[in-house]
Amino acid sequence: MIAEEKEKEPALFSGAPSPVRAVLDRPWPSPVVIPAEHSPSGKARTLVATADAIGDPISPEELAALEDKEGDDASTRFCKAIGRANAVMRNYIHEHGSLFMDDKFKYIVDNSAQAGEIRCKNVTVEEMEAKLIKRKVTKEQAHLSELALASFNKKRKVKFELCEPLISRTFWEYRGLFVHINFVAKHNGKKTLFFAEIEDRGQGGKEMLEVRCCIPLESLCQGGYYYDRTVPSHGHRKSLDFTRCYACTEFVKHPADGSTYSGGHDGRRKIYLV
C-alpha cells in the first residue's frame, strides 16, 4: 500500500517547464569526504564534484530559459530560482575544475581548490594567473599598482609596463592603513610578478600614500598566514614575527625576506581589521 502511494507521488520538479527540468534533472555525483591528512590545506574538506563528472556546462540557451518571465506562477519561479543556482554551481565547476566544501559544509568559492598549495615558496606569473579566480579589477587596485611601479621604475631607472593587478589586501595596523598588492608588469617582453606595500599616512581625511616597498618576486616568495596563526598571543613583542605576513591570505605573495615590508607581522588573532 505504501509502495503504491509512493508511485503516485509526482516526480520532483515535474511541474516545471521542460527546459527548466533539463537543468534540474541532470545527475550529481555523490560527494567525497577528503580526510585532513590527504588535503593540501591540512583540514578535512568535501569534494562536491569535478567537471568530468557532471556532463556539459549549462549553455547560454539553457540559462536564458531559466530567467523569470511574465506569467510565471509561483511554482515555476521557485523551480527557475533553483535551476539558476544549479547552473551557477555547475558552470563554476567547469571553469575551475572542481568544487569543495570546508569542514563547516560551506562552499569554497572565494578561493581555488589549491588554497594550501598556492602558498608554495616559488610561484610563477603563469601559476598566479591560472590559480587565482579572476576578480574584477578596481580603480583603486589599478591606481596603487601604477603608483608602486612608477616608484620602482624611478629608483631602478628601468621601464616596466603594468600588465594587470592581481590581488590586494587592505588592513589597519597601529598607526595607519596598509595595502599589500600583487601585480604583473613586463619589461622587454618578459612578465614579472611584483609585490608592493603602500601605506596611507594621511590625517584628517587627507590621503597621503607612500610606497614602502615594491619588489619583483623572481625567486622565492610565500603567501600570507591570515588563517594560520602560530605565534603565541601573550605580549606584544613576542607576537611579532618578521618572517611572515599575518594580515594577508595565502593568495597574496610576499618576498621570502619578511623584513622587506613593514606591516602584517603581528600574529595575534583578530588584530587586523580589513
mmCIF file of C-alpha atoms in Angstrom:
data_model
loop_
_atom_site.group_PDB
_atom_site.id
_atom_site.type_symbol
_atom_site.label_atom_id
_atom_site.label_comp_id
_atom_site.label_asym_id
_atom_site.label_seq_id
_atom_site.Cartn_x
_atom_site.Cartn_y
_atom_site.Cartn_z
ATOM 1 C CA MET A 1 0.000 0.000 0.000
ATOM 2 C CA ILE A 2 2.822 2.411 0.946
ATOM 3 C CA ALA A 3 4.708 1.477 -2.228
ATOM 4 C CA GLU A 4 1.634 2.261 -4.326
ATOM 5 C CA GLU A 5 1.307 5.699 -2.699
ATOM 6 C CA LYS A 6 4.944 6.460 -3.461
ATOM 7 C CA GLU A 7 4.393 5.548 -7.088
ATOM 8 C CA LYS A 8 1.561 8.073 -7.275
ATOM 9 C CA GLU A 9 3.745 10.904 -5.912
ATOM 10 C CA PRO A 10 4.763 13.302 -8.688
ATOM 11 C CA ALA A 11 8.427 13.363 -9.640
ATOM 12 C CA LEU A 12 10.479 16.207 -8.208
ATOM 13 C CA PHE A 13 10.120 19.392 -10.321
ATOM 14 C CA SER A 14 7.612 17.625 -12.575
ATOM 15 C CA GLY A 15 5.541 20.810 -12.730
ATOM 16 C CA ALA A 16 8.413 22.895 -14.097
ATOM 17 C CA PRO A 17 8.694 23.675 -17.845
ATOM 18 C CA SER A 18 10.769 21.122 -19.736
ATOM 19 C CA PRO A 19 13.781 23.472 -20.334
ATOM 20 C CA VAL A 20 13.987 24.020 -16.573
ATOM 21 C CA ARG A 21 13.705 20.294 -15.849
ATOM 22 C CA ALA A 22 16.520 19.702 -18.336
ATOM 23 C CA VAL A 23 18.839 21.541 -15.931
ATOM 24 C CA LEU A 24 17.367 20.351 -12.642
ATOM 25 C CA ASP A 25 17.248 16.689 -13.632
ATOM 26 C CA ARG A 26 20.926 16.454 -14.524
ATOM 27 C CA PRO A 27 22.556 13.963 -12.134
ATOM 28 C CA TRP A 28 25.084 14.917 -9.475
ATOM 29 C CA PRO A 29 27.803 12.528 -8.273
ATOM 30 C CA SER A 30 27.978 11.559 -4.609
ATOM 31 C CA PRO A 31 30.179 13.913 -2.514
ATOM 32 C CA VAL A 32 33.553 12.557 -1.411
ATOM 33 C CA VAL A 33 34.971 13.371 2.030
ATOM 34 C CA ILE A 34 38.708 14.067 1.956
ATOM 35 C CA PRO A 35 40.404 13.482 5.346
ATOM 36 C CA ALA A 36 42.687 16.177 6.762
ATOM 37 C CA GLU A 37 45.810 14.074 6.194
ATOM 38 C CA HIS A 38 45.070 13.888 2.458
ATOM 39 C CA SER A 39 44.117 17.548 1.994
ATOM 40 C CA PRO A 40 46.721 20.125 0.845
ATOM 41 C CA SER A 41 45.416 22.605 3.437
ATOM 42 C CA GLY A 42 45.680 20.102 6.302
ATOM 43 C CA LYS A 43 41.947 20.403 7.013
ATOM 44 C CA ALA A 44 39.179 17.967 6.124
ATOM 45 C CA ARG A 45 37.005 19.009 3.202
ATOM 46 C CA THR A 46 34.392 17.545 0.879
ATOM 47 C CA LEU A 47 34.715 17.239 -2.888
ATOM 48 C CA VAL A 48 31.285 18.167 -4.249
ATOM 49 C CA ALA A 49 32.027 17.336 -7.881
ATOM 50 C CA THR A 50 34.576 17.574 -10.675
ATOM 51 C CA ALA A 51 33.978 18.894 -14.181
ATOM 52 C CA ASP A 52 34.298 15.498 -15.835
ATOM 53 C CA ALA A 53 31.577 14.024 -13.586
ATOM 54 C CA ILE A 54 28.709 16.465 -14.230
ATOM 55 C CA GLY A 55 28.303 16.483 -18.007
ATOM 56 C CA ASP A 56 28.449 19.549 -20.222
ATOM 57 C CA PRO A 57 28.315 23.152 -18.954
ATOM 58 C CA ILE A 58 24.959 24.920 -18.861
ATOM 59 C CA SER A 59 24.596 26.634 -22.247
ATOM 60 C CA PRO A 60 23.548 30.272 -22.802
ATOM 61 C CA GLU A 61 20.242 28.992 -24.240
ATOM 62 C CA GLU A 62 19.583 26.937 -21.112
ATOM 63 C CA LEU A 63 20.446 29.933 -18.918
ATOM 64 C CA ALA A 64 18.001 32.098 -20.872
ATOM 65 C CA ALA A 65 15.247 29.540 -20.262
ATOM 66 C CA LEU A 66 15.825 29.892 -16.511
ATOM 67 C CA GLU A 67 15.039 33.609 -16.449
ATOM 68 C CA ASP A 68 11.698 34.638 -14.926
ATOM 69 C CA LYS A 69 9.044 35.629 -17.431
ATOM 70 C CA GLU A 70 5.767 37.462 -17.151
ATOM 71 C CA GLY A 71 3.010 34.978 -16.438
ATOM 72 C CA ASP A 72 5.171 32.516 -14.481
ATOM 73 C CA ASP A 73 3.345 31.167 -11.451
ATOM 74 C CA ALA A 74 4.964 30.856 -8.003
ATOM 75 C CA SER A 75 5.921 27.201 -8.540
ATOM 76 C CA THR A 76 7.629 27.944 -11.858
ATOM 77 C CA ARG A 77 9.545 30.886 -10.378
ATOM 78 C CA PHE A 78 10.663 28.667 -7.491
ATOM 79 C CA CYS A 79 11.917 25.965 -9.874
ATOM 80 C CA LYS A 80 13.714 28.536 -12.032
ATOM 81 C CA ALA A 81 15.445 30.013 -8.982
ATOM 82 C CA ILE A 82 16.733 26.562 -8.015
ATOM 83 C CA GLY A 83 17.746 25.983 -11.639
ATOM 84 C CA ARG A 84 19.763 29.228 -11.744
ATOM 85 C CA ALA A 85 21.604 28.282 -8.551
ATOM 86 C CA ASN A 86 22.257 24.829 -10.017
ATOM 87 C CA ALA A 87 23.567 26.358 -13.248
ATOM 88 C CA VAL A 88 25.921 28.746 -11.440
ATOM 89 C CA MET A 89 27.384 25.866 -9.450
ATOM 90 C CA ARG A 90 27.819 23.619 -12.487
ATOM 91 C CA ASN A 91 29.449 26.313 -14.602
ATOM 92 C CA TYR A 92 31.709 27.267 -11.699
ATOM 93 C CA ILE A 93 32.909 23.658 -11.564
ATOM 94 C CA HIS A 94 33.578 23.649 -15.304
ATOM 95 C CA GLU A 95 35.514 26.911 -15.026
ATOM 96 C CA HIS A 96 37.640 25.842 -12.066
ATOM 97 C CA GLY A 97 37.719 22.066 -12.435
ATOM 98 C CA SER A 98 36.091 21.204 -9.110
ATOM 99 C CA LEU A 99 34.076 22.479 -6.155
ATOM 100 C CA PHE A 100 34.824 21.826 -2.480
ATOM 101 C CA MET A 101 33.107 22.406 0.860
ATOM 102 C CA ASP A 102 35.069 23.150 4.020
ATOM 103 C CA ASP A 103 34.747 21.319 7.333
ATOM 104 C CA LYS A 104 31.723 23.501 8.189
ATOM 105 C CA PHE A 105 29.967 22.496 4.936
ATOM 106 C CA LYS A 106 30.327 25.917 3.348
ATOM 107 C CA TYR A 107 31.205 26.073 -0.329
ATOM 108 C CA ILE A 108 34.783 27.147 -1.004
ATOM 109 C CA VAL A 109 34.097 29.577 -3.840
ATOM 110 C CA ASP A 110 36.182 32.588 -2.808
ATOM 111 C CA ASN A 111 39.489 30.844 -3.485
ATOM 112 C CA SER A 112 40.700 27.986 -5.612
ATOM 113 C CA ALA A 113 40.891 24.309 -4.720
ATOM 114 C CA GLN A 114 44.647 24.734 -4.399
ATOM 115 C CA ALA A 115 44.399 27.056 -1.355
ATOM 116 C CA GLY A 116 47.033 25.141 0.578
ATOM 117 C CA GLU A 117 49.188 24.557 -2.477
ATOM 118 C CA ILE A 118 49.460 28.156 -3.652
ATOM 119 C CA ARG A 119 51.321 29.238 -0.520
ATOM 120 C CA CYS A 120 54.340 27.446 -2.035
ATOM 121 C CA LYS A 121 57.728 29.130 -1.767
ATOM 122 C CA ASN A 122 58.206 29.509 -5.516
ATOM 123 C CA VAL A 123 55.470 30.650 -7.877
ATOM 124 C CA THR A 124 55.486 31.918 -11.464
ATOM 125 C CA VAL A 125 53.363 34.598 -13.089
ATOM 126 C CA GLU A 126 51.556 31.943 -15.099
ATOM 127 C CA GLU A 127 50.684 29.942 -11.965
ATOM 128 C CA MET A 128 49.321 33.021 -10.210
ATOM 129 C CA GLU A 129 47.226 33.971 -13.220
ATOM 130 C CA ALA A 130 45.921 30.413 -13.587
ATOM 131 C CA LYS A 131 45.193 29.582 -9.942
ATOM 132 C CA LEU A 132 43.629 32.823 -8.822
ATOM 133 C CA ILE A 133 39.980 33.300 -9.536
ATOM 134 C CA LYS A 134 39.684 36.243 -11.894
ATOM 135 C CA ARG A 135 38.288 39.160 -9.969
ATOM 136 C CA LYS A 136 37.125 42.466 -11.346
ATOM 137 C CA VAL A 137 39.993 44.907 -11.009
ATOM 138 C CA THR A 138 39.035 48.014 -9.066
ATOM 139 C CA LYS A 139 40.184 51.527 -9.897
ATOM 140 C CA GLU A 140 41.995 51.609 -6.564
ATOM 141 C CA GLN A 141 43.974 48.448 -7.358
ATOM 142 C CA ALA A 142 44.974 49.821 -10.751
ATOM 143 C CA HIS A 143 45.958 53.188 -9.233
ATOM 144 C CA LEU A 144 48.052 51.619 -6.453
ATOM 145 C CA SER A 145 49.777 49.254 -8.891
ATOM 146 C CA GLU A 146 50.692 52.156 -11.169
ATOM 147 C CA LEU A 147 51.928 54.181 -8.179
ATOM 148 C CA ALA A 148 54.117 51.349 -6.909
ATOM 149 C CA LEU A 149 55.522 50.535 -10.340
ATOM 150 C CA ALA A 150 56.330 54.183 -11.025
ATOM 151 C CA SER A 151 58.311 54.278 -7.758
ATOM 152 C CA PHE A 152 60.180 51.104 -8.726
ATOM 153 C CA ASN A 153 60.991 52.388 -12.217
ATOM 154 C CA LYS A 154 62.272 55.688 -10.833
ATOM 155 C CA LYS A 155 64.568 54.042 -8.284
ATOM 156 C CA ARG A 156 65.888 51.337 -10.619
ATOM 157 C CA LYS A 157 65.910 53.558 -13.717
ATOM 158 C CA VAL A 158 64.055 50.957 -15.780
ATOM 159 C CA LYS A 159 60.800 50.988 -17.711
ATOM 160 C CA PHE A 160 58.416 48.225 -16.632
ATOM 161 C CA GLU A 161 54.904 48.450 -18.036
ATOM 162 C CA LEU A 162 51.891 47.432 -15.947
ATOM 163 C CA CYS A 163 50.028 44.396 -17.316
ATOM 164 C CA GLU A 164 47.372 43.741 -14.665
ATOM 165 C CA PRO A 165 46.742 43.978 -10.919
ATOM 166 C CA LEU A 166 46.037 40.517 -9.489
ATOM 167 C CA ILE A 167 45.017 40.764 -5.858
ATOM 168 C CA SER A 168 45.313 43.116 -2.888
ATOM 169 C CA ARG A 169 44.691 43.197 0.848
ATOM 170 C CA THR A 170 43.948 46.346 2.847
ATOM 171 C CA PHE A 171 44.395 46.369 6.633
ATOM 172 C CA TRP A 172 44.746 48.706 9.583
ATOM 173 C CA GLU A 173 47.759 48.372 11.845
ATOM 174 C CA TYR A 174 48.680 50.690 14.700
ATOM 175 C CA ARG A 175 49.487 53.995 13.040
ATOM 176 C CA GLY A 176 47.814 53.729 9.653
ATOM 177 C CA LEU A 177 46.281 51.901 6.727
ATOM 178 C CA PHE A 178 48.359 49.447 4.678
ATOM 179 C CA VAL A 179 47.813 47.772 1.324
ATOM 180 C CA HIS A 180 49.690 44.688 0.161
ATOM 181 C CA ILE A 181 49.240 44.116 -3.550
ATOM 182 C CA ASN A 182 50.410 41.750 -6.279
ATOM 183 C CA PHE A 183 50.513 42.841 -9.890
ATOM 184 C CA VAL A 184 52.136 41.762 -13.136
ATOM 185 C CA ALA A 185 54.405 44.026 -15.170
ATOM 186 C CA LYS A 186 56.589 43.393 -18.196
ATOM 187 C CA HIS A 187 59.970 44.589 -19.451
ATOM 188 C CA ASN A 188 61.410 43.674 -22.841
ATOM 189 C CA GLY A 189 58.501 41.286 -23.367
ATOM 190 C CA LYS A 190 59.072 39.331 -20.140
ATOM 191 C CA LYS A 191 56.378 39.258 -17.460
ATOM 192 C CA THR A 192 57.314 39.625 -13.788
ATOM 193 C CA LEU A 193 55.219 39.208 -10.647
ATOM 194 C CA PHE A 194 55.540 42.113 -8.172
ATOM 195 C CA PHE A 195 54.722 42.676 -4.521
ATOM 196 C CA ALA A 196 54.216 46.172 -3.155
ATOM 197 C CA GLU A 197 53.389 47.641 0.224
ATOM 198 C CA ILE A 198 51.687 51.032 0.306
ATOM 199 C CA GLU A 199 50.822 52.993 3.421
ATOM 200 C CA ASP A 200 48.231 55.730 3.680
ATOM 201 C CA ARG A 201 49.677 58.147 6.223
ATOM 202 C CA GLY A 202 47.067 60.794 5.674
ATOM 203 C CA GLN A 203 45.423 62.572 8.572
ATOM 204 C CA GLY A 204 42.099 64.316 8.837
ATOM 205 C CA GLY A 205 40.750 62.577 5.757
ATOM 206 C CA LYS A 206 43.618 63.701 3.521
ATOM 207 C CA GLU A 207 45.169 60.877 1.512
ATOM 208 C CA MET A 208 48.958 60.651 1.716
ATOM 209 C CA LEU A 209 50.166 57.474 0.046
ATOM 210 C CA GLU A 210 53.703 56.224 0.500
ATOM 211 C CA VAL A 211 55.194 53.267 -1.366
ATOM 212 C CA ARG A 212 57.081 51.463 1.382
ATOM 213 C CA CYS A 213 58.469 48.826 -0.967
ATOM 214 C CA CYS A 214 57.991 47.424 -4.471
ATOM 215 C CA ILE A 215 59.779 44.143 -5.130
ATOM 216 C CA PRO A 216 59.878 41.762 -8.111
ATOM 217 C CA LEU A 217 59.173 38.188 -6.990
ATOM 218 C CA GLU A 218 61.553 36.436 -9.335
ATOM 219 C CA SER A 219 62.596 33.611 -6.999
ATOM 220 C CA LEU A 220 61.417 32.598 -3.527
ATOM 221 C CA CYS A 221 58.171 34.007 -2.145
ATOM 222 C CA GLN A 222 55.361 32.946 0.145
ATOM 223 C CA GLY A 223 51.697 33.639 0.794
ATOM 224 C CA GLY A 224 50.182 35.252 3.866
ATOM 225 C CA TYR A 225 49.199 33.463 7.081
ATOM 226 C CA TYR A 226 45.924 35.181 7.984
ATOM 227 C CA TYR A 227 44.199 31.826 8.548
ATOM 228 C CA ASP A 228 47.211 30.145 10.135
ATOM 229 C CA ARG A 229 48.166 31.993 13.320
ATOM 230 C CA THR A 230 51.001 30.119 15.048
ATOM 231 C CA VAL A 231 52.581 32.908 17.130
ATOM 232 C CA PRO A 232 51.817 32.985 20.895
ATOM 233 C CA SER A 233 49.291 35.704 21.740
ATOM 234 C CA HIS A 234 50.868 36.826 25.024
ATOM 235 C CA GLY A 235 52.800 40.079 24.913
ATOM 236 C CA HIS A 236 53.176 42.450 22.003
ATOM 237 C CA ARG A 237 56.842 41.866 21.162
ATOM 238 C CA LYS A 238 56.524 38.093 21.462
ATOM 239 C CA SER A 239 53.644 38.120 18.982
ATOM 240 C CA LEU A 240 55.713 39.790 16.237
ATOM 241 C CA ASP A 241 57.086 37.540 13.516
ATOM 242 C CA PHE A 242 59.125 39.436 10.951
ATOM 243 C CA THR A 243 59.359 36.459 8.590
ATOM 244 C CA ARG A 244 55.636 36.281 7.739
ATOM 245 C CA CYS A 245 52.574 38.406 6.995
ATOM 246 C CA TYR A 246 49.541 37.623 9.148
ATOM 247 C CA ALA A 247 47.320 40.293 7.595
ATOM 248 C CA CYS A 248 47.081 38.645 4.150
ATOM 249 C CA THR A 249 45.624 35.381 2.923
ATOM 250 C CA GLU A 250 47.715 32.712 1.252
ATOM 251 C CA PHE A 251 46.960 34.158 -2.190
ATOM 252 C CA VAL A 252 48.874 37.416 -1.712
ATOM 253 C CA LYS A 253 52.504 36.586 -2.439
ATOM 254 C CA HIS A 254 55.231 38.253 -0.372
ATOM 255 C CA PRO A 255 59.031 38.341 -0.534
ATOM 256 C CA ALA A 256 60.656 35.434 1.303
ATOM 257 C CA ASP A 257 62.529 38.034 3.373
ATOM 258 C CA GLY A 258 59.768 39.415 5.599
ATOM 259 C CA SER A 259 61.926 42.310 6.769
ATOM 260 C CA THR A 260 61.489 43.997 3.383
ATOM 261 C CA TYR A 261 57.923 45.093 4.271
ATOM 262 C CA SER A 262 56.632 46.800 7.430
ATOM 263 C CA GLY A 263 53.030 45.737 8.017
ATOM 264 C CA GLY A 264 51.393 42.426 8.871
ATOM 265 C CA HIS A 265 53.894 40.899 11.297
ATOM 266 C CA ASP A 266 51.624 40.693 14.347
ATOM 267 C CA GLY A 267 50.482 37.090 14.801
ATOM 268 C CA ARG A 268 47.813 37.765 17.427
ATOM 269 C CA ARG A 269 44.319 36.673 16.357
ATOM 270 C CA LYS A 270 41.784 39.286 15.248
ATOM 271 C CA ILE A 271 44.331 42.070 15.451
ATOM 272 C CA TYR A 272 43.827 43.069 11.830
ATOM 273 C CA LEU A 273 40.768 44.989 10.685
ATOM 274 C CA VAL A 274 40.376 44.515 6.943
#
